[in-house]
Amino acid sequence: MWNRRSLRKVICMIICLGLLTGCGGLSDLSLEMLQGSSGDDDFTSLGLSPEFDYEVPVSLPNILVDQVGYARDSNKIAVILGEFPPDIFMVMEADTGEIVYTGQIEQKGYDEESGVYISYGDFTDFEATGKYYIQAAMIGQSYSFEISENPYEDLFQTVLKQYYYNRCGLTLSSELAGEAAHNACHTREAQMKEEASVKLNVTGGWHMDEMGTRDVVKGCQTVNSLLLAYELYPAVFDDEIGIPESGNEIPDILDEVRYEVDWLLKMQDTTSGAVYASVSSVDNKAVGYLLYIDGVTMDATIQFAATMAKFSYLYQNYDREFATQCLKAADRAYRYAQQYLGDVSPEKYFYAAAELYRATGNSGYHTVVKNYLTQNPVTSMDDDFIFWGCVTYLSTKQKVDAVLCNDVIGVLMREAEQISYASKNSKLLVDADKEQSNSAQLLQELSRLVVVDHIITSHEYATVLENHLHYLLGRNLQSISYLDGTGERNYKDIDETQGIMNQIDLNAELVLMMSAILDGQAAMSE
């Protein structure tokens, strides 16, 4: 009788014989057999499916250039990354790929700050206008750029026009604003936060953010930088950037500042002279939005006094009546602040006194200026209000203390040298941090250099200024242009927060820097 163990052995033998003879070898297997005899049969997987949603890393060029371009007769340097660069680089005509210039690569060595090896490709003596890119064997090629007589002229107009796009309470026409056109916004009366029954007309001014906030302090600081740019380099500002006031025989930068100044006047309490801090917009489902006015602050009041005095002084040749109105408003704000000096920053009080002294010649303001500079010897220009106050005191036509002025000039000169040295000592030609996050600091420092360059007209300082603009326009380790609408690789594609033109206070310092560069380039071409 068969037992179970014997039966198993027989079955195994039969299966083995079948595999060896009847079913054939591996060579007899076909794709059809693996898929099944019927095309309609479903194939059941293990439930796994491939994913192809990974991001391909962005390949950045190892040759860094200003993606807008270079002035024909300026210094032109491409920064080349790599430990073992070739001996030469080539300037290529963008449309044809033709080699139009060949130069030697200068190795600068390892840069500790950035962690890369850096070399230079200097093509300063190549002056043919056109569109190009840089290429080097084993390194690759750069983004494109232009060489022209005035590569930044159109960009400068665009930077200036940012303030028109930020105007509140005004309809922006498509003719002048293009895609930024919109109907008048925030035209309702605003109510006081602390007392809802009190309402004021505070239309106008510049938006500070996407919520439509208008802020006295930031507005004043922005105006200060814009007016300083105009004061130092009036020749670079024209009357045709394309705003409603263009063609009125007043430089458009002053027209734009006046739009903000008109709003600032509305923020002053006409009885006391105190100044409200800001206007904010809050969405309301029932009525759409509500506008709230933040209460009086000493910070807003004293900064208002300084800025209105500065504007009055520079605007008097265009509209003396309005300039006088602004000066009276400045004096009222200053006198209100005097009642609360314990709450007022000494540096801001000094700055306001300096502006009012220049505008009026009143000895009382001069006493405040001299007392501050005597009791607080200036050792640094890090504080904007010390810087602005000192520059105004140096430029006044009123009687000044020569010793104090010499001390201030000495500090300015020393800081300019430090900024210049730090820039030249960097292999990137700019004293940027490793993360490229200190654009605001760089622009602030350059405002000091601009003033000194205006005083002594240094080719060395002019080169430092141009190198910083090259950096902001793409000659940086990220190959990013930080200005709107410029370059093949723009900050908006990477990080919206890194922009400069969308921050009105930084944009004003950019205007100051560019005005110095354009003025210098115009002087060289004469």
Coordinates of N, CA, C and O in Angstrom, one line a residue, residues 364-509:
G364 N 19.1 128.9 17.7 CA 18.7 127.9 18.7 C 18.9 126.5 18.2 O 19.4 125.6 18.9
Y365 N 18.6 126.3 16.9 CA 18.9 125.0 16.3 C 20.4 124.7 16.2 O 20.8 123.5 16.5
H366 N 21.2 125.7 15.9 CA 22.6 125.5 15.9 C 23.2 125.1 17.2 O 24.1 124.3 17.3
T367 N 22.6 125.7 18.3 CA 23.1 125.3 19.6 C 22.9 123.8 19.9 O 23.8 123.2 20.5
V368 N 21.7 123.3 19.5 CA 21.5 121.9 19.7 C 22.5 121.0 18.9 O 23.0 120.1 19.4
V369 N 22.8 121.4 17.7 CA 23.7 120.7 16.9 C 25.1 120.7 17.5 O 25.7 119.6 17.6
K370 N 25.6 121.8 17.9 CA 26.9 121.9 18.5 C 27.0 121.2 19.8 O 28.0 120.5 20.1
N371 N 26.0 121.3 20.6 CA 26.0 120.6 21.9 C 26.1 119.1 21.7 O 26.8 118.4 22.4
Y372 N 25.3 118.6 20.7 CA 25.3 117.2 20.5 C 26.7 116.7 20.0 O 27.3 115.7 20.6
L373 N 27.3 117.4 19.0 CA 28.6 117.0 18.5 C 29.7 117.2 19.5 O 30.7 116.4 19.5
T374 N 29.5 118.1 20.4 CA 30.6 118.3 21.4 C 30.5 117.3 22.5 O 31.5 116.7 23.0
Q375 N 29.3 117.0 23.0 CA 29.1 116.1 24.1 C 29.1 114.6 23.6 O 29.3 113.7 24.4
N376 N 28.9 114.4 22.3 CA 28.9 113.0 21.8 C 29.8 113.0 20.6 O 29.3 112.9 19.4
P377 N 31.1 113.1 20.8 CA 32.0 113.1 19.6 C 31.8 111.9 18.7 O 31.7 110.7 19.1
V378 N 31.6 112.2 17.4 CA 31.2 111.2 16.4 C 32.4 110.3 16.1 O 33.5 110.8 15.8
T379 N 32.3 109.0 16.3 CA 33.3 108.0 16.0 C 32.9 107.1 15.0 O 33.7 106.3 14.5
S380 N 31.6 107.1 14.6 CA 31.1 106.1 13.6 C 29.9 106.8 12.9 O 29.2 107.6 13.5
M381 N 29.7 106.3 11.7 CA 28.5 106.8 10.9 C 27.5 105.6 10.8 O 26.7 105.6 9.9
D382 N 27.5 104.6 11.7 CA 26.6 103.5 11.6 C 25.2 103.9 11.7 O 24.3 103.4 11.1
D383 N 24.9 105.0 12.6 CA 23.6 105.4 12.8 C 23.2 106.4 11.7 O 23.8 107.4 11.4
D384 N 22.0 106.1 11.0 CA 21.6 106.9 9.9 C 21.4 108.4 10.3 O 21.7 109.3 9.5
F385 N 20.9 108.6 11.5 CA 20.5 110.0 11.8 C 21.7 110.8 12.1 O 21.8 112.0 11.8
I386 N 22.8 110.2 12.7 CA 24.0 110.9 12.9 C 24.6 111.2 11.5 O 25.1 112.3 11.2
F387 N 24.6 110.2 10.6 CA 25.1 110.4 9.3 C 24.4 111.5 8.5 O 25.0 112.4 8.0
W388 N 23.0 111.5 8.5 CA 22.3 112.5 7.8 C 22.5 113.9 8.4 O 22.7 114.9 7.7
G389 N 22.5 113.9 9.8 CA 22.7 115.2 10.4 C 24.1 115.8 10.1 O 24.2 117.0 9.9
C390 N 25.1 115.0 10.1 CA 26.4 115.4 9.9 C 26.6 115.9 8.4 O 27.2 117.0 8.2
V391 N 26.0 115.2 7.5 CA 26.1 115.6 6.1 C 25.4 116.9 5.9 O 25.9 117.8 5.2
T392 N 24.2 117.1 6.5 CA 23.5 118.3 6.4 C 24.3 119.5 7.0 O 24.4 120.6 6.4
Y393 N 24.9 119.3 8.1 CA 25.7 120.3 8.8 C 26.9 120.7 7.9 O 27.2 121.9 7.8
L394 N 27.5 119.7 7.3 CA 28.7 120.0 6.4 C 28.2 120.8 5.2 O 29.0 121.6 4.7
S395 N 27.0 120.6 4.7 CA 26.6 121.3 3.5 C 25.8 122.6 3.7 O 25.4 123.2 2.7
T396 N 25.6 123.0 4.9 CA 24.8 124.2 5.2 C 25.6 125.4 4.8 O 26.9 125.5 4.8
K397 N 24.9 126.5 4.3 CA 25.5 127.8 4.0 C 25.5 128.7 5.2 O 26.0 129.8 5.2
Q398 N 24.9 128.2 6.3 CA 24.9 129.0 7.6 C 26.3 128.9 8.2 O 27.2 128.1 7.8
K399 N 26.5 129.7 9.2 CA 27.8 129.6 10.0 C 27.9 128.3 10.7 O 26.9 127.8 11.3
V400 N 29.1 127.7 10.7 CA 29.3 126.4 11.3 C 30.6 126.4 12.2 O 31.4 127.4 12.1
D401 N 30.7 125.4 13.0 CA 31.9 125.3 13.9 C 32.9 124.5 13.0 O 32.7 123.3 12.8
A402 N 34.0 125.1 12.6 CA 35.0 124.5 11.7 C 35.6 123.3 12.3 O 35.9 122.3 11.7
V403 N 35.9 123.3 13.6 CA 36.5 122.2 14.3 C 35.6 121.0 14.3 O 36.1 119.9 14.0
L404 N 34.4 121.2 14.6 CA 33.4 120.1 14.6 C 33.3 119.5 13.2 O 33.2 118.3 13.0
C405 N 33.3 120.4 12.2 CA 33.1 119.9 10.8 C 34.4 119.1 10.4 O 34.2 118.1 9.7
N406 N 35.5 119.6 10.8 CA 36.7 118.8 10.4 C 36.7 117.4 11.1 O 37.1 116.4 10.5
D407 N 36.2 117.4 12.3 CA 36.1 116.1 13.0 C 35.2 115.1 12.2 O 35.5 113.9 12.0
V408 N 34.0 115.7 11.8 CA 33.0 114.9 11.1 C 33.6 114.4 9.7 O 33.5 113.2 9.4
I409 N 34.3 115.3 9.0 CA 34.9 114.9 7.7 C 35.9 113.8 8.0 O 36.0 112.8 7.2
G410 N 36.7 113.9 9.0 CA 37.7 112.8 9.3 C 37.0 111.5 9.5 O 37.6 110.5 9.0
V411 N 35.9 111.4 10.2 CA 35.2 110.2 10.5 C 34.7 109.6 9.2 O 34.8 108.4 8.9
L412 N 34.1 110.5 8.3 CA 33.6 110.0 7.0 C 34.7 109.5 6.2 O 34.5 108.4 5.5
M413 N 35.8 110.1 6.1 CA 36.9 109.7 5.3 C 37.4 108.3 5.8 O 37.7 107.4 5.0
R414 N 37.5 108.2 7.1 CA 38.0 106.9 7.6 C 37.1 105.8 7.3 O 37.5 104.7 6.9
E415 N 35.8 106.0 7.4 CA 34.8 105.0 7.1 C 34.8 104.6 5.6 O 34.7 103.5 5.3
A416 N 35.0 105.6 4.8 CA 35.0 105.4 3.4 C 36.2 104.5 3.0 O 36.1 103.5 2.2
E417 N 37.4 104.7 3.7 CA 38.6 103.9 3.5 C 38.3 102.5 3.9 O 38.8 101.5 3.3
Q418 N 37.6 102.3 5.1 CA 37.4 101.0 5.6 C 36.5 100.2 4.7 O 36.7 99.0 4.4
I419 N 35.4 100.9 4.1 CA 34.5 100.2 3.2 C 35.3 99.8 1.9 O 35.1 98.7 1.4
S420 N 36.1 100.7 1.4 CA 36.8 100.5 0.2 C 37.8 99.3 0.4 O 37.9 98.4 -0.4
Y421 N 38.5 99.3 1.5 CA 39.5 98.3 1.8 C 38.8 96.9 1.9 O 39.3 95.9 1.4
A422 N 37.7 96.9 2.7 CA 37.0 95.6 2.8 C 36.5 95.1 1.5 O 36.5 93.8 1.2
S423 N 36.1 95.9 0.6 CA 35.6 95.5 -0.7 C 36.8 95.0 -1.6 O 36.7 93.9 -2.2
K424 N 37.8 95.7 -1.6 CA 39.0 95.3 -2.4 C 39.7 94.1 -1.8 O 40.2 93.3 -2.6
N425 N 39.5 93.9 -0.5 CA 40.1 92.7 0.1 C 39.3 91.4 -0.1 O 39.8 90.3 0.1
S426 N 38.1 91.6 -0.6 CA 37.2 90.4 -0.9 C 37.5 90.0 -2.3 O 37.6 90.8 -3.2
K427 N 37.6 88.7 -2.5 CA 37.9 88.2 -3.9 C 36.7 88.3 -4.8 O 36.8 88.3 -6.0
L428 N 35.5 88.6 -4.1 CA 34.3 88.9 -4.9 C 34.1 90.3 -5.2 O 33.2 90.8 -5.8
L429 N 35.1 91.1 -4.7 CA 35.1 92.6 -4.8 C 34.0 93.3 -4.1 O 33.8 94.5 -4.3
V430 N 33.3 92.6 -3.2 CA 32.2 93.1 -2.4 C 32.3 92.4 -1.1 O 32.5 91.2 -1.0
D431 N 32.1 93.2 0.0 CA 32.2 92.6 1.3 C 30.8 92.0 1.7 O 30.2 92.3 2.7
A432 N 30.4 91.0 0.9 CA 29.1 90.3 1.2 C 29.3 89.1 2.1 O 30.4 88.5 2.1
D433 N 28.3 88.8 2.9 CA 28.4 87.6 3.7 C 28.2 86.3 2.9 O 27.8 86.4 1.8
K434 N 28.5 85.2 3.5 CA 28.5 83.9 2.8 C 27.1 83.6 2.3 O 26.9 83.0 1.2
E435 N 26.1 84.0 3.0 CA 24.7 83.7 2.6 C 24.1 84.7 1.7 O 23.0 84.6 1.2
Q436 N 24.9 85.8 1.4 CA 24.4 86.9 0.5 C 23.1 87.5 1.1 O 22.2 87.7 0.3
S437 N 23.1 87.7 2.3 CA 21.9 88.2 3.0 C 22.1 89.6 3.6 O 21.2 90.1 4.3
N438 N 23.2 90.3 3.2 CA 23.4 91.6 3.9 C 23.4 92.7 2.9 O 24.1 93.7 2.9
S439 N 22.4 92.6 1.9 CA 22.3 93.7 0.9 C 21.9 95.0 1.6 O 22.4 96.1 1.2
A440 N 21.1 95.0 2.6 CA 20.7 96.2 3.3 C 21.9 96.9 4.0 O 22.1 98.1 3.9
Q441 N 22.8 96.1 4.6 CA 24.0 96.6 5.2 C 24.9 97.2 4.1 O 25.5 98.3 4.3
L442 N 25.1 96.5 3.0 CA 25.9 97.0 2.0 C 25.4 98.4 1.4 O 26.2 99.3 1.2
L443 N 24.1 98.5 1.2 CA 23.6 99.7 0.7 C 23.7 100.9 1.7 O 24.0 102.0 1.3
Q444 N 23.6 100.6 3.0 CA 23.8 101.6 4.0 C 25.2 102.1 4.0 O 25.5 103.3 4.0
E445 N 26.2 101.1 3.9 CA 27.6 101.5 3.9 C 27.9 102.3 2.7 O 28.7 103.3 2.7
L446 N 27.4 102.0 1.5 CA 27.7 102.7 0.3 C 27.2 104.1 0.3 O 27.7 105.0 -0.4
S447 N 26.1 104.4 1.0 CA 25.6 105.7 1.1 C 26.7 106.6 1.7 O 26.8 107.8 1.4
R448 N 27.5 106.1 2.7 CA 28.6 106.8 3.3 C 29.7 107.1 2.2 O 30.2 108.2 2.1
L449 N 30.0 106.0 1.4 CA 31.0 106.1 0.4 C 30.6 107.1 -0.7 O 31.4 107.8 -1.2
V450 N 29.3 107.1 -1.0 CA 28.8 108.1 -2.0 C 29.1 109.5 -1.6 O 29.5 110.3 -2.4
V451 N 28.8 109.8 -0.4 CA 29.1 111.2 0.1 C 30.6 111.6 0.0 O 30.9 112.7 -0.5
V452 N 31.4 110.7 0.4 CA 32.9 111.0 0.4 C 33.3 111.1 -1.1 O 34.1 111.9 -1.4
D453 N 32.8 110.2 -1.9 CA 33.2 110.2 -3.3 C 32.7 111.6 -3.9 O 33.4 112.1 -4.8
H454 N 31.6 112.1 -3.5 CA 31.1 113.4 -3.9 C 32.1 114.5 -3.5 O 32.3 115.5 -4.3
I455 N 32.7 114.4 -2.3 CA 33.5 115.4 -1.8 C 34.9 115.4 -2.5 O 35.4 116.5 -2.9
I456 N 35.5 114.2 -2.7 CA 36.8 114.2 -3.2 C 36.9 113.6 -4.6 O 38.0 113.6 -5.2
T457 N 35.8 113.0 -5.2 CA 35.8 112.4 -6.5 C 37.0 111.5 -6.7 O 37.9 111.7 -7.4
S458 N 36.8 110.3 -6.1 CA 37.9 109.3 -6.2 C 37.5 108.2 -7.2 O 36.5 107.6 -7.1
H459 N 38.4 107.9 -8.1 CA 38.2 106.8 -9.0 C 38.2 105.5 -8.3 O 37.4 104.6 -8.7
E460 N 38.9 105.4 -7.2 CA 38.9 104.1 -6.4 C 37.5 103.9 -5.9 O 37.0 102.8 -5.9
Y461 N 36.9 104.9 -5.3 CA 35.6 104.8 -4.7 C 34.6 104.5 -5.8 O 33.6 103.8 -5.6
A462 N 34.7 105.2 -6.9 CA 33.8 105.0 -8.0 C 33.8 103.5 -8.4 O 32.7 102.9 -8.7
T463 N 35.0 102.9 -8.5 CA 35.1 101.5 -8.9 C 34.4 100.6 -7.8 O 33.8 99.6 -8.2
V464 N 34.6 100.9 -6.5 CA 33.9 100.2 -5.5 C 32.4 100.2 -5.7 O 31.7 99.2 -5.5
L465 N 31.9 101.4 -5.9 CA 30.4 101.5 -6.1 C 30.0 100.7 -7.3 O 28.9 100.0 -7.2
E466 N 30.7 100.7 -8.4 CA 30.3 99.9 -9.6 C 30.4 98.4 -9.3 O 29.5 97.7 -9.8
N467 N 31.4 98.0 -8.5 CA 31.5 96.6 -8.2 C 30.3 96.1 -7.4 O 29.8 95.0 -7.5
H468 N 29.8 97.0 -6.6 CA 28.6 96.6 -5.8 C 27.3 96.5 -6.7 O 26.5 95.6 -6.5
L469 N 27.2 97.4 -7.7 CA 26.1 97.2 -8.6 C 26.3 96.0 -9.4 O 25.3 95.3 -9.7
H470 N 27.5 95.7 -9.8 CA 27.7 94.4 -10.5 C 27.3 93.2 -9.7 O 26.7 92.2 -10.2
Y471 N 27.6 93.3 -8.4 CA 27.2 92.2 -7.5 C 25.7 92.1 -7.4 O 25.2 90.9 -7.5
L472 N 25.0 93.2 -7.3 CA 23.5 93.1 -7.1 C 22.9 92.7 -8.4 O 21.7 92.2 -8.4
L473 N 23.6 92.8 -9.6 CA 23.0 92.4 -10.9 C 23.5 91.1 -11.4 O 23.4 90.8 -12.6
G474 N 24.1 90.3 -10.5 CA 24.3 88.9 -10.9 C 25.8 88.4 -10.7 O 26.0 87.2 -10.8
R475 N 26.7 89.3 -10.4 CA 28.1 88.9 -10.2 C 28.3 88.4 -8.8 O 29.0 89.0 -8.0
N476 N 27.5 87.4 -8.4 CA 27.6 86.9 -7.0 C 27.5 85.4 -7.1 O 27.2 84.8 -8.2
L477 N 27.7 84.7 -6.0 CA 27.8 83.2 -6.0 C 26.5 82.5 -6.4 O 26.5 81.4 -6.8
Q478 N 25.4 83.2 -6.2 CA 24.1 82.6 -6.5 C 23.7 83.0 -8.0 O 22.7 82.5 -8.5
S479 N 24.5 83.8 -8.6 CA 24.2 84.3 -10.0 C 22.8 84.9 -10.0 O 22.0 84.6 -11.0
I480 N 22.4 85.6 -9.0 CA 21.1 86.2 -8.9 C 21.1 87.7 -9.1 O 22.0 88.4 -8.6
S481 N 20.2 88.2 -9.9 CA 20.0 89.7 -10.0 C 18.9 90.0 -8.9 O 17.8 89.5 -8.9
Y482 N 19.3 91.0 -8.1 CA 18.4 91.4 -7.0 C 17.4 92.5 -7.3 O 16.7 93.0 -6.5
L483 N 17.5 92.9 -8.6 CA 16.6 94.0 -9.0 C 15.5 93.5 -10.0 O 15.8 92.6 -10.8
D484 N 14.3 94.0 -9.8 CA 13.2 93.5 -10.6 C 13.4 93.6 -12.1 O 13.9 94.6 -12.6
G485 N 13.0 92.6 -12.8 CA 13.0 92.6 -14.2 C 14.3 92.6 -14.9 O 14.4 92.9 -16.1
T486 N 15.4 92.2 -14.2 CA 16.7 92.2 -14.7 C 17.3 90.9 -14.6 O 17.1 90.1 -13.7
G487 N 18.2 90.5 -15.6 CA 19.0 89.3 -15.5 C 18.2 88.1 -15.9 O 17.0 88.0 -15.9
E488 N 19.0 87.1 -16.4 CA 18.4 85.8 -16.7 C 18.0 85.0 -15.5 O 17.2 84.1 -15.6
R489 N 18.6 85.2 -14.4 CA 18.3 84.5 -13.1 C 18.0 85.6 -12.1 O 18.8 86.3 -11.6
N490 N 16.7 85.8 -11.8 CA 16.2 86.8 -11.0 C 15.8 86.3 -9.6 O 15.4 85.2 -9.4
Y491 N 15.9 87.2 -8.6 CA 15.6 86.8 -7.2 C 14.2 86.3 -7.1 O 13.9 85.4 -6.2
K492 N 13.3 86.8 -7.9 CA 11.9 86.3 -7.8 C 11.7 84.8 -8.1 O 10.8 84.2 -7.6
D493 N 12.7 84.3 -8.8 CA 12.6 82.8 -9.1 C 13.2 82.0 -8.0 O 13.0 80.8 -8.0
I494 N 13.8 82.7 -7.0 CA 14.5 82.0 -5.9 C 13.9 82.3 -4.6 O 13.5 81.4 -3.8
D495 N 13.8 83.6 -4.2 CA 13.3 84.0 -2.9 C 12.8 85.4 -3.0 O 13.5 86.4 -3.2
E496 N 11.5 85.5 -2.9 CA 10.8 86.8 -3.1 C 11.3 87.9 -2.0 O 11.2 89.1 -2.2
T497 N 11.8 87.4 -0.9 CA 12.1 88.3 0.2 C 13.5 89.0 -0.1 O 13.8 90.0 0.6
Q498 N 14.2 88.6 -1.1 CA 15.5 89.1 -1.3 C 15.6 90.4 -2.2 O 16.6 90.9 -2.5
G499 N 14.4 90.8 -2.7 CA 14.3 91.9 -3.6 C 14.7 93.2 -2.9 O 14.5 93.4 -1.7
I500 N 15.2 94.2 -3.7 CA 15.5 95.5 -3.2 C 14.5 96.5 -3.6 O 14.1 97.4 -2.8
M501 N 14.1 96.5 -4.9 CA 13.2 97.5 -5.4 C 11.8 97.4 -4.8 O 11.1 98.4 -4.8
N502 N 11.4 96.3 -4.2 CA 10.1 96.2 -3.5 C 10.2 96.6 -2.1 O 9.2 96.4 -1.3
Q503 N 11.3 97.1 -1.6 CA 11.4 97.7 -0.3 C 11.8 99.1 -0.4 O 12.9 99.5 -0.7
I504 N 10.8 100.0 -0.1 CA 11.0 101.4 -0.5 C 12.2 102.1 0.1 O 12.8 103.0 -0.5
D505 N 12.6 101.7 1.3 CA 13.7 102.4 2.0 C 15.0 101.9 1.3 O 15.9 102.7 1.1
L506 N 15.1 100.6 1.1 CA 16.3 100.1 0.4 C 16.4 100.6 -1.0 O 17.5 100.9 -1.6
N507 N 15.3 100.7 -1.7 CA 15.2 101.2 -3.1 C 15.8 102.6 -3.1 O 16.4 103.0 -4.1
A508 N 15.5 103.4 -2.1 CA 16.0 104.8 -2.0 C 17.5 104.8 -1.9 O 18.2 105.7 -2.5
E509 N 18.1 103.9 -1.1 CA 19.5 103.8 -1.0 C 20.2 103.3 -2.3 O 21.3 103.7 -2.7

